[in-house]
Short mmCIF file of C-alpha atoms in Angstrom, two decimals:
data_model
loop_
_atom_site.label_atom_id
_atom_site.label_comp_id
_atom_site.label_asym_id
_atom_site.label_seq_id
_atom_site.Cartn_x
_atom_site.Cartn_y
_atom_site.Cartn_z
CA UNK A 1 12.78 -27.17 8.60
CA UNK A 2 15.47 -26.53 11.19
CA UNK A 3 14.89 -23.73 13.67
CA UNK A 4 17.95 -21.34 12.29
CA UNK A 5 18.54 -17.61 13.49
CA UNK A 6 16.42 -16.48 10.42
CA UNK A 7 13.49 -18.37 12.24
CA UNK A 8 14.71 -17.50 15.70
CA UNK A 9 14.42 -13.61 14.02
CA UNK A 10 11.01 -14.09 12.41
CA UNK A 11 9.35 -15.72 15.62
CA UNK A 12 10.62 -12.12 17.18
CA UNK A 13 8.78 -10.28 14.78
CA UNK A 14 5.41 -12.20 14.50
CA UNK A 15 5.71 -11.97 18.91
CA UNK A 16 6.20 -8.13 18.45
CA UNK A 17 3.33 -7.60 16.50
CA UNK A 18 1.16 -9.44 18.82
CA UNK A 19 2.48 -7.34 21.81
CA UNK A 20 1.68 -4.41 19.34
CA UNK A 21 -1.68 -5.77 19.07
CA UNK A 22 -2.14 -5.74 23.13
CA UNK A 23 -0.77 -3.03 24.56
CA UNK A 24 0.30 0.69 22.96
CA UNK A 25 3.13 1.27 24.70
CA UNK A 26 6.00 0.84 21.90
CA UNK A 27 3.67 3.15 19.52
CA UNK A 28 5.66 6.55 19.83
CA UNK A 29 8.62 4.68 19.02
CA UNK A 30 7.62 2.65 16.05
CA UNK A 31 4.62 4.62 14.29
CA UNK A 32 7.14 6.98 13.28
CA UNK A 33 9.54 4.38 11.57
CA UNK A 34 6.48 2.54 9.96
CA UNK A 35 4.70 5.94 8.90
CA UNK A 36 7.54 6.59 6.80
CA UNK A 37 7.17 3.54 4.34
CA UNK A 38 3.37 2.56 5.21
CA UNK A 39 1.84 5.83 4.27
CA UNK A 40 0.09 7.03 7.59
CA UNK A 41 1.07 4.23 9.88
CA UNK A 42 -2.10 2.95 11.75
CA UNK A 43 -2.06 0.24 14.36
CA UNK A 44 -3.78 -2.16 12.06
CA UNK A 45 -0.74 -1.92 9.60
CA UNK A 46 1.93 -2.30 12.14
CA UNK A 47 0.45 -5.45 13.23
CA UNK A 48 0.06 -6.78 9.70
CA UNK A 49 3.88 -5.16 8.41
CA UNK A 50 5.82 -7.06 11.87
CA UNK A 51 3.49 -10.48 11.66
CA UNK A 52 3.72 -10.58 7.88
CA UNK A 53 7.75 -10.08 8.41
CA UNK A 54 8.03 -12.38 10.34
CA UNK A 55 6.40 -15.04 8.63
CA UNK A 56 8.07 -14.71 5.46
CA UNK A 57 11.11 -15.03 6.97
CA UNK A 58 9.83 -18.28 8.69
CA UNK A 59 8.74 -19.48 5.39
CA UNK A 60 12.33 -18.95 3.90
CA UNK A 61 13.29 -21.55 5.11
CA UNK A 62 10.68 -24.18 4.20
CA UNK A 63 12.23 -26.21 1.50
CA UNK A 64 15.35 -27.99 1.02
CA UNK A 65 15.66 -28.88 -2.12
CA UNK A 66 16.73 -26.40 -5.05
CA UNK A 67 14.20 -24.44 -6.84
CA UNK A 68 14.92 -21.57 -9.61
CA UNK A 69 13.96 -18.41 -6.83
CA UNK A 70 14.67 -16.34 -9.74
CA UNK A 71 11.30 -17.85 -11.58
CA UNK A 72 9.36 -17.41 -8.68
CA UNK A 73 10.52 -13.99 -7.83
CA UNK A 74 9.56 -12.99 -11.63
CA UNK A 75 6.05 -13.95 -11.65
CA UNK A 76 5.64 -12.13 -7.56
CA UNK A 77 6.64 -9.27 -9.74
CA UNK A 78 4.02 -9.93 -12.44
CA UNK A 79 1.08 -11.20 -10.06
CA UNK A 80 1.81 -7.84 -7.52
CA UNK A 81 1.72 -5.65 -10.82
CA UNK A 82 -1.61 -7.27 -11.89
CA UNK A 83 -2.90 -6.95 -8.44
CA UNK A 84 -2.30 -3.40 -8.04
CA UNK A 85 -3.70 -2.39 -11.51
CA UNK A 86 -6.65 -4.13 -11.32
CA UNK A 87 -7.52 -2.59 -7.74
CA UNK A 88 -7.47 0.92 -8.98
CA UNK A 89 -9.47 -0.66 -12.46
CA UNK A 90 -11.91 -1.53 -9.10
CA UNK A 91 -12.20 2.03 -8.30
CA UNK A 92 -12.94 3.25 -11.22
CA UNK A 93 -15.19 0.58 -12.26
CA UNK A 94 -16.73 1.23 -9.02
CA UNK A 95 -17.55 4.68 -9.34
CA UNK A 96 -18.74 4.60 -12.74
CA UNK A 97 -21.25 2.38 -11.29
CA UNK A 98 -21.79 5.01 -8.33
CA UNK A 99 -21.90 7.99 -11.06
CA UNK A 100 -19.37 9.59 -9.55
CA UNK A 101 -16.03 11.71 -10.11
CA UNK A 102 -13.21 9.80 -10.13
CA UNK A 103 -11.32 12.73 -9.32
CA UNK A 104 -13.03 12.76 -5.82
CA UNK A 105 -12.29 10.96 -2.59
CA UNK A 106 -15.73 8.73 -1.78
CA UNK A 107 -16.28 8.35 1.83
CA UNK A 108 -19.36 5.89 3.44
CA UNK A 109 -21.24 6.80 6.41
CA UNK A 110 -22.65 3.04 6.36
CA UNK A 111 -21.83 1.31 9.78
CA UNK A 112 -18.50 3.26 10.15
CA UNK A 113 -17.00 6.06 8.37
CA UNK A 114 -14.53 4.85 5.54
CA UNK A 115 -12.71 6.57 2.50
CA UNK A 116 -11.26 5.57 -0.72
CA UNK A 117 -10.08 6.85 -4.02
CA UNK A 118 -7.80 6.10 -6.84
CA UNK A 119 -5.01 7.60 -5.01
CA UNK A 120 -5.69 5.30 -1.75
CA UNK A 121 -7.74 2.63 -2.14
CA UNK A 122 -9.47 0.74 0.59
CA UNK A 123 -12.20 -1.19 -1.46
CA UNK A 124 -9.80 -4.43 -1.59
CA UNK A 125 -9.43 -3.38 2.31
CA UNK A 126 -13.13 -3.63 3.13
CA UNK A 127 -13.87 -6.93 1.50
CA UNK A 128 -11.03 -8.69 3.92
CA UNK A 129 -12.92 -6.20 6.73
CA UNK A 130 -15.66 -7.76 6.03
CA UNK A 131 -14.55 -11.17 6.51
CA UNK A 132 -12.41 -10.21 9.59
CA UNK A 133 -15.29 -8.98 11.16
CA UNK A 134 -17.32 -11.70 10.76
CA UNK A 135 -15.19 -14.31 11.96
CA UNK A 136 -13.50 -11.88 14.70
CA UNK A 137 -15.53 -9.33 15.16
CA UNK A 138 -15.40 -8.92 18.79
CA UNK A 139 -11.92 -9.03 19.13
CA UNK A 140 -10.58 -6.20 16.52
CA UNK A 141 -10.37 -3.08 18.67
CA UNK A 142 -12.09 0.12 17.68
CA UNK A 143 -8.86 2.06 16.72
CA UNK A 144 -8.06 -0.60 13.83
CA UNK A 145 -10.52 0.70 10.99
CA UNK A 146 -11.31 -2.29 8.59
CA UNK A 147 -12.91 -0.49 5.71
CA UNK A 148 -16.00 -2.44 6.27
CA UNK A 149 -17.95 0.84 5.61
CA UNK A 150 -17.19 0.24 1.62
CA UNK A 151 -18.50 -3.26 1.64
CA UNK A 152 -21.93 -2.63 0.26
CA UNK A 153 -20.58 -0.44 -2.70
CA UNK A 154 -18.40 -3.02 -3.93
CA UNK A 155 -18.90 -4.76 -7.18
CA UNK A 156 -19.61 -8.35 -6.99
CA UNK A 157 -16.63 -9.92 -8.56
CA UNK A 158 -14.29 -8.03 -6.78
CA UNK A 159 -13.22 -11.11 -4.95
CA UNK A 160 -12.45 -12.46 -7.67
CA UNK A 161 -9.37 -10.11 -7.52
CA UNK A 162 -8.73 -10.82 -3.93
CA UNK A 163 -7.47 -14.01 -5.24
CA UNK A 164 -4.35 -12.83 -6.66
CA UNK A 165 -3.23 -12.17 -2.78
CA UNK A 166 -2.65 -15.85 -1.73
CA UNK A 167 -0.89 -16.53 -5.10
CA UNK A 168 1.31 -14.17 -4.58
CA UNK A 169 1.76 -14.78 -0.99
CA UNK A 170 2.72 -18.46 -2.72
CA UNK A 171 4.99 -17.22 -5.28
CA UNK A 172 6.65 -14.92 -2.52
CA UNK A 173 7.58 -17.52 -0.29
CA UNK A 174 9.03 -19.67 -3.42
CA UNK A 175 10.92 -17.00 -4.22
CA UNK A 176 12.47 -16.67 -1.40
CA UNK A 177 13.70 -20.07 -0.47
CA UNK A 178 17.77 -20.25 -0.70
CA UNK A 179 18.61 -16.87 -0.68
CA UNK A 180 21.66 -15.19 1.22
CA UNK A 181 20.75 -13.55 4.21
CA UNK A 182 20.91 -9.57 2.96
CA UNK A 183 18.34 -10.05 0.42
CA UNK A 184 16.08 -12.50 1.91
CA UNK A 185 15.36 -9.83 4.77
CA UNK A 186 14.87 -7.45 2.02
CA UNK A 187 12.31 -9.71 0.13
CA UNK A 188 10.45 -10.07 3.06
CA UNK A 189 10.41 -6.54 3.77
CA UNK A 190 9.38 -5.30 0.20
CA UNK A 191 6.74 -8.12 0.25
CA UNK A 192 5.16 -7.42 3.71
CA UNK A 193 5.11 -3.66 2.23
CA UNK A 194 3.20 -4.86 -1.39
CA UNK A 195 0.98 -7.26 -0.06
CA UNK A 196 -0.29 -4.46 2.66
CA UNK A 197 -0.15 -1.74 -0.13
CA UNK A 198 -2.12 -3.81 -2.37
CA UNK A 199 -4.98 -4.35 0.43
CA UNK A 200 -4.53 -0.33 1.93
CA UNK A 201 -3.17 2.37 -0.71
CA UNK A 202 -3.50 0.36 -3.98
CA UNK A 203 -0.68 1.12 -6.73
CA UNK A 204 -0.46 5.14 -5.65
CA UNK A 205 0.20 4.23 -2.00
CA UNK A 206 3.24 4.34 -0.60
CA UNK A 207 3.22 1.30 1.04
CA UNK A 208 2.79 -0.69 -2.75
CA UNK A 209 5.24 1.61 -4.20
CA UNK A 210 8.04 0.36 -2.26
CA UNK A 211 7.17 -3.26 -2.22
CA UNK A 212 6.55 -3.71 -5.76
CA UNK A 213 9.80 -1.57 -6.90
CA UNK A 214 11.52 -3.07 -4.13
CA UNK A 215 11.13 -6.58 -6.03
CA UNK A 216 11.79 -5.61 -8.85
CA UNK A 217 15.12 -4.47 -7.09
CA UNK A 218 16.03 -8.13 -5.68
CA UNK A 219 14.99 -9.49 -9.01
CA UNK A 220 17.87 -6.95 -11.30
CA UNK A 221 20.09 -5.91 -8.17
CA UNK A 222 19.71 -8.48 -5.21
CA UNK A 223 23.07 -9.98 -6.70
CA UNK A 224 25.10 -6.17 -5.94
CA UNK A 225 22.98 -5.86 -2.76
CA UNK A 226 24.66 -9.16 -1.20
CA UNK A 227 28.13 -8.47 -3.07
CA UNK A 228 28.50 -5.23 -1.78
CA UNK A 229 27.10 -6.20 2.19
CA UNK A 230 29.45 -9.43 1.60
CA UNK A 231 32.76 -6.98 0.66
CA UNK A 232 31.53 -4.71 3.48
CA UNK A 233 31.35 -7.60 5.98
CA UNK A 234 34.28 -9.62 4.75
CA UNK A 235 32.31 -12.33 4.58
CA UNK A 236 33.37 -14.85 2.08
CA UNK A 237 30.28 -17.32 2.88
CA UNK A 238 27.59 -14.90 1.46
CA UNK A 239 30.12 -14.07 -1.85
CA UNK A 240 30.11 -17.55 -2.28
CA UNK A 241 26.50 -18.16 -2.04
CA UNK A 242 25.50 -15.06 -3.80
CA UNK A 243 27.70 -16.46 -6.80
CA UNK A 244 24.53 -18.98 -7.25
CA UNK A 245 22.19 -16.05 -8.25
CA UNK A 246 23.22 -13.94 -10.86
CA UNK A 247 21.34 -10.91 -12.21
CA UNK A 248 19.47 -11.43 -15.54
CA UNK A 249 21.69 -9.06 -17.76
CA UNK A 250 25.02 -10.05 -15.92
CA UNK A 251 27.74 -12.13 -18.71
CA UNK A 252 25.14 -11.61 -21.23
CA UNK A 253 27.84 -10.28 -23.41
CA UNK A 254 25.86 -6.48 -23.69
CA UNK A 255 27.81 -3.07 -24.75
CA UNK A 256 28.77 -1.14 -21.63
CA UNK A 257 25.80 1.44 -22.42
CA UNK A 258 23.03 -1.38 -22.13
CA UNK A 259 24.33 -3.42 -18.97
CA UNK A 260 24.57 0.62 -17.30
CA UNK A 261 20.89 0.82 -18.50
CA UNK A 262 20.10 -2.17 -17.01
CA UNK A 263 21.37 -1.18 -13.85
CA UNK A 264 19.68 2.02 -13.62
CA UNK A 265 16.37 0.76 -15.02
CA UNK A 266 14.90 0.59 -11.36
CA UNK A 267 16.08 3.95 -10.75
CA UNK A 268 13.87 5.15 -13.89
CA UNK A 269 10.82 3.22 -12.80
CA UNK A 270 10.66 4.44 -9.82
CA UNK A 271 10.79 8.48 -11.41
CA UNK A 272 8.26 6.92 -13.51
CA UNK A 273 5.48 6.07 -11.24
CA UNK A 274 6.11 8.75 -8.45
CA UNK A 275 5.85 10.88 -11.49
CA UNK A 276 2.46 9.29 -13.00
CA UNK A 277 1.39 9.86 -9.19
CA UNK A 278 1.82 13.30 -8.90
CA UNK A 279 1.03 13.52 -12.74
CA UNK A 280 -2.45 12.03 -11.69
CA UNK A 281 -2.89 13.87 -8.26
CA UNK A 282 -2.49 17.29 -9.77
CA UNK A 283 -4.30 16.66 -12.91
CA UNK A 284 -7.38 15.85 -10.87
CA UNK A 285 -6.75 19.04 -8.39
CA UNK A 286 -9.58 21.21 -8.19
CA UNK A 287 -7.49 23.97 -6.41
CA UNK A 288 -9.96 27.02 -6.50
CA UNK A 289 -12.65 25.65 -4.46
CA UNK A 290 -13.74 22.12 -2.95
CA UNK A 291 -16.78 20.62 -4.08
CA UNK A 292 -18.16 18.40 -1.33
CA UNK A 293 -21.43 16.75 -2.40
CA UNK A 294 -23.13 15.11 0.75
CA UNK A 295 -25.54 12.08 -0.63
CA UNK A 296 -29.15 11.57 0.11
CA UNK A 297 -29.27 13.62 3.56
CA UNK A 298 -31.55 12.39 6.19
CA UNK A 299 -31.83 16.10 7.91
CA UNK A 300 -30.73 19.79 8.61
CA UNK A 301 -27.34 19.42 8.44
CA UNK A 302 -24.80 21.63 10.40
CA UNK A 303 -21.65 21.37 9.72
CA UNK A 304 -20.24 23.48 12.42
CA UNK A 305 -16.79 24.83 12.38
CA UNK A 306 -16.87 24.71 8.79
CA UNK A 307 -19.48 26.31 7.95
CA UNK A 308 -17.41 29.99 8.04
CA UNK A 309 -15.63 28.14 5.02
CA UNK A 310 -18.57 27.82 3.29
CA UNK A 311 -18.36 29.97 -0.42
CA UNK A 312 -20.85 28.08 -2.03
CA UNK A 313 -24.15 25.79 -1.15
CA UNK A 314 -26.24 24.73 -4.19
CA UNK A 315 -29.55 22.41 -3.23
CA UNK A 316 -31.49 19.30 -5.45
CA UNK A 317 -33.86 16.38 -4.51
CA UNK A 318 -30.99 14.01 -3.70
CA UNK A 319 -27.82 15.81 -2.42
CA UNK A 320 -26.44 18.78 -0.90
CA UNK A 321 -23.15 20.61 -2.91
CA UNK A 322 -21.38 22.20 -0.81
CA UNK A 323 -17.90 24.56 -1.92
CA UNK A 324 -15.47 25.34 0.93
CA UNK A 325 -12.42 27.15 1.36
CA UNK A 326 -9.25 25.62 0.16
CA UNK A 327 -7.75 26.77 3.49
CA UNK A 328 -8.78 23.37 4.91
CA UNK A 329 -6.29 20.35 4.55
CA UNK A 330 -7.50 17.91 2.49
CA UNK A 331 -7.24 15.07 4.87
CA UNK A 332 -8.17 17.52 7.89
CA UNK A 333 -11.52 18.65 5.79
CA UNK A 334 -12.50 14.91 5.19
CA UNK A 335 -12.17 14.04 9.07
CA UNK A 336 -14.14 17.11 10.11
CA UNK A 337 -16.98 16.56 7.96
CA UNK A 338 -17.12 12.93 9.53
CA UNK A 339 -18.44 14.41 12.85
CA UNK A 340 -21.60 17.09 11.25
CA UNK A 341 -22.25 14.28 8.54
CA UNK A 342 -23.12 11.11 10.84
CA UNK A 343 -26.03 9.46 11.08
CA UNK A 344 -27.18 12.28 8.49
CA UNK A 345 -26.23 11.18 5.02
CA UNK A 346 -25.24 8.23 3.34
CA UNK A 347 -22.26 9.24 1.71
CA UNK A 348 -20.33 12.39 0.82
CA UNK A 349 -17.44 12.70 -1.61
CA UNK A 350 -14.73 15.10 -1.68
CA UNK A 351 -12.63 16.48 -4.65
CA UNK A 352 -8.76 16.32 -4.61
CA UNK A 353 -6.56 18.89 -3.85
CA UNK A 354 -2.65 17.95 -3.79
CA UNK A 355 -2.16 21.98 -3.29
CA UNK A 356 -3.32 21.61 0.30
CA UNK A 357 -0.09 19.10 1.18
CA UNK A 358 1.97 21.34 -0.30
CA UNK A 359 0.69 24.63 0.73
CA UNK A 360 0.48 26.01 -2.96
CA UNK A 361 -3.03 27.69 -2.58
CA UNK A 362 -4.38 29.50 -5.50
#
């Protein structure tokens, strides 16, 4: 493996992250860029997004010979679909287990405070925490949360899934051996995106979203993508080598009307699943009230502030129901319950309410 300008790029990347890792100072100007495509942009995931990037690129250009990218870049698409599925099947398995809405966002007050639900998953996330911590520990700073919270609600053979991640890391970097310059950046884009959607977000996370649609892309489209950046650069080295990988559907010999389809296609998955998202999200809304039920509490509990957004407390042996205001922000109401409810409970869960991102109150 020659050191090329692709490597020379990728050694850049993995270097930023680490300077990312040490020091805050580039974090106004790249949270918002990341935050757009990683869902809430933490420090954690800007590491992970620039070292990840960096090392697929790297990895491009590990083999020599020939091999059918197009193969390879096909089953990254089917692992990365499997992945994601079976993380949310994880979250509901797991709170079927708990006896718990899976309409509701679950939130541990074990060791530190972390959330999860079927619209942003973090179980995968705190069995990797786990592990990071253990071998780590003292090194991962406190703003970096590793889910490790969720670890002792976690079915047993949910490592089993974790497995899928270093096959498709595999399959990802197989994929992307011999490709013209345009797309391989892309690749390794979408991929750093899926692989850190898969562990933080699950398939309703932004982050997954775009990585596993944006595969799908190279797979149909990577041959326009590199025709069209060729013609736009004059650059008759990257027509030439794009020639070598041609779409699927392309001199198949289809009508007009089904080539067209196939070009749109990822245009109508991605309506598809940002419409099952929202589909999902408001379906599960409780929009009049939310229900906050606050698990096996230790003591009095004030919950401060919030408590003149109190409608509704209802008492039993094991739990505390609490209905508040819908004035509260979703996100905002989960993070100021984390404060009253340490040290005093062992979870809480709070229902959804998409209305409160969208300020459509009822």
């Amino acid at each position: 493996m020659k050191v090329n300008k692709t490597i020379i790029v990728g050694l850049i990347f993995i270097l930023f992250g680490g300077i990312i890792f040490l020091t805050d100072i580039f974090n106004p100007i790249i949270r918002p860029l990341t935050y757009t495509f990683l869902m809430g942009s933490s420090k954690g995931k800007d590491i992970m997004f620039f070292g990840l990037l960096g090392l697929f690129l790297i990895l491009s250009q590990l083999f020599k010979k020939d091999i059918d990218t197009t193969k390879y870049l096909k089953i990254s698409v089917g692992v990365g679909s499997v992945l994601l599925i079976l993380g949310i099947a994880l979250e509901v398995i797991f709170r079927l287990q708990m006896g718990i809405k899976l309409n509701t966002v679950f939130c541990s007050m074990t060791s530190t405070m972390s959330s999860t639900s079927i619209l942003h998953t973090h179980l995968l996330k705190s069995i990797l925490g786990e592990a990071l911590t253990q071998i780590i520990g003292p090194f991962i700073q406190s703003d970096i949360n590793t889910g490790v919270g969720l670890y002792a609600y976690v079915p047993s053979f949910a490592f089993l899934i974790i497995l899928l991640i270093p096959i498709l890391f595999i399959t990802i970097v197989l994929a992307s051996q011999k490709r013209p310059w345009p797309t391989n950046f892309l690749l390794a884009f979408f991929s750093s995106c899926l692989i850190i959607g898969a562990i933080d977000g699950g398939l309703f996370g932004t982050p997954a979203i775009v990585g596993i649609l944006g595969l799908y892309l190279i797979y149909r489209d990577g041959y326009y993508i590199n025709n069209i950046i060729g013609k736009l650069l004059n650059d008759e080295n990257l027509l030439k080598e794009n020639e070598l990988i041609q779409p699927v559907y392309r001199n198949r010999g289809f009508s007009q009307k089904r080539f067209l389809f196939n070009r749109v296609l990822i245009g109508i998955l991605i309506f598809a699943v940002i419409f099952l998202r929202l589909t999902i999200a408001f379906a599960g809304a409780e929009p009049d009230y939310y229900t906050v039920n606050v698990a096996n509490p230790s003591q009095e509990i004030d919950l401060g502030n919030i408590n003149s957004e109190i409608i509704k407390i209802e008492n039993s042996t094991d739990k505390i129901t609490y209905h508040i205001n819908t004035s509260y922000n979703e996100m905002q109401l989960i993070n100021d319950l984390k404060g009253p409810l340490n040290n005093s409970c062992k979870y809480y869960t709070v229902s959804w309410n998409i209305y409160s991102y969208l300020g459509l109150f009822k």
